[in-house]
């Protein structure tokens, strides 16, 4: 088996994007992975999932918009490309931009046109060919000839499908045995689906645990004997940055534990500080910042030698209550009564928190998955804003105007005030529609940005408003996404910057 060429990955990616059949996607991916060497498997899984194993490497659109002429024949090997990306990530200091550019030119000059398209999508994080994690997990299982449930569980506990794929395809079922829950080794957290309200959540779950949903930072706390580690939701070790949480875990009367929870900065009255305060606190130690973090835990995955991820939530909650004092627990109530759940939600919102979580008492902990057993319920904020500009997309959105620049109306009659950008929530039909309409409103272009007359109103959903020094209005939307266009509304009917500032002020 010879070295795998990048062209093989590019062709497989294109073939996967061209079919809507999940079964065919799985077969194409599995065939490609089965032909990879042990050293290539993890890289192949990453590329076919639209990711670089190295993560962010400091290469953006500005460095990629002008590329050398594509090579006529494929010669780039997969391991070669991975080595170049690692080298790109390591470049820093004086002259780094020129060095990075030179390295990119050498790489792209050896790439064929399909390979160049693949590389651009990988560098920009906009490769969308339908190889989602569930599809890739099935493909790994097929390539390794092992049960997909075993691969899924190993990936959940490892937090890294690439490593699991390499072990499974190399060693079969025996390669999955080392992937188990081990204190001090983080696992990918379980995520939640969404419910419109608590009544619909209870209809789906039956009797459930209704808990505060904190607008903080997800943490995973581990202890084994005298050693304590705190991890973020992305599995980064931040123990040294949160000494107050480390001390709280160290004070527990137990030997080994893995806890799932949130860290949040609270005011003296117990109301949450703005989200930015919590997140900025993660960048420094308590003594240097003056802001303390409070930890609240809502799940227990391991306790004194017993793994609990496969246990129903009711058992995990009982273990949590036995292991952790009340002041470290997320407040909750168990009920199947929508009125009780709504009363709890109203009280939670009154305390300044963003909503509630409804959790099945029977569900296991589905690490790394957006499980049906967890539902988040929070009030939806929407604003009618005006599109000020849009950016040309990449990858699946190549040739479409995608990232929207959003503006609120100035009630004093001035220019619209920009609040941020979003490319989320758009269907293919919406992308096509907005490209046609925005090009008809074009005033001028600036690189890949098309500026337009402020005439098109769009309804935007968002999770909150935060202070921002980046935008002229001093505020920006958090997690903005498109709900739909409002051609029935004129720009004069758009929401004002005063409305946005008032939302921000109420959250303080």
mmCIF file of C-alpha atoms in Angstrom, residues 12 40 61 76 78 83 89 107 169 216 263 329 395 493 498:
data_model
loop_
_atom_site.group_PDB
_atom_site.id
_atom_site.type_symbol
_atom_site.label_atom_id
_atom_site.label_comp_id
_atom_site.label_asym_id
_atom_site.label_seq_id
_atom_site.Cartn_x
_atom_site.Cartn_y
_atom_site.Cartn_z
ATOM 1 C CA UNK A 12 -13.744 11.315 -2.043
ATOM 2 C CA UNK A 40 -2.565 8.525 7.480
ATOM 3 C CA UNK A 61 -8.948 34.454 3.133
ATOM 4 C CA UNK A 76 0.980 15.818 -3.100
ATOM 5 C CA UNK A 78 -1.305 13.337 2.534
ATOM 6 C CA UNK A 83 3.700 18.386 7.673
ATOM 7 C CA UNK A 89 1.137 26.742 12.523
ATOM 8 C CA UNK A 107 2.027 24.031 -1.416
ATOM 9 C CA UNK A 169 -8.801 0.323 11.574
ATOM 10 C CA UNK A 216 -21.311 30.635 31.954
ATOM 11 C CA UNK A 263 -18.278 28.159 35.911
ATOM 12 C CA UNK A 329 -25.056 22.077 42.823
ATOM 13 C CA UNK A 395 -16.624 25.870 0.056
ATOM 14 C CA UNK A 493 -39.482 49.789 10.493
ATOM 15 C CA UNK A 498 -31.625 52.266 21.326
#
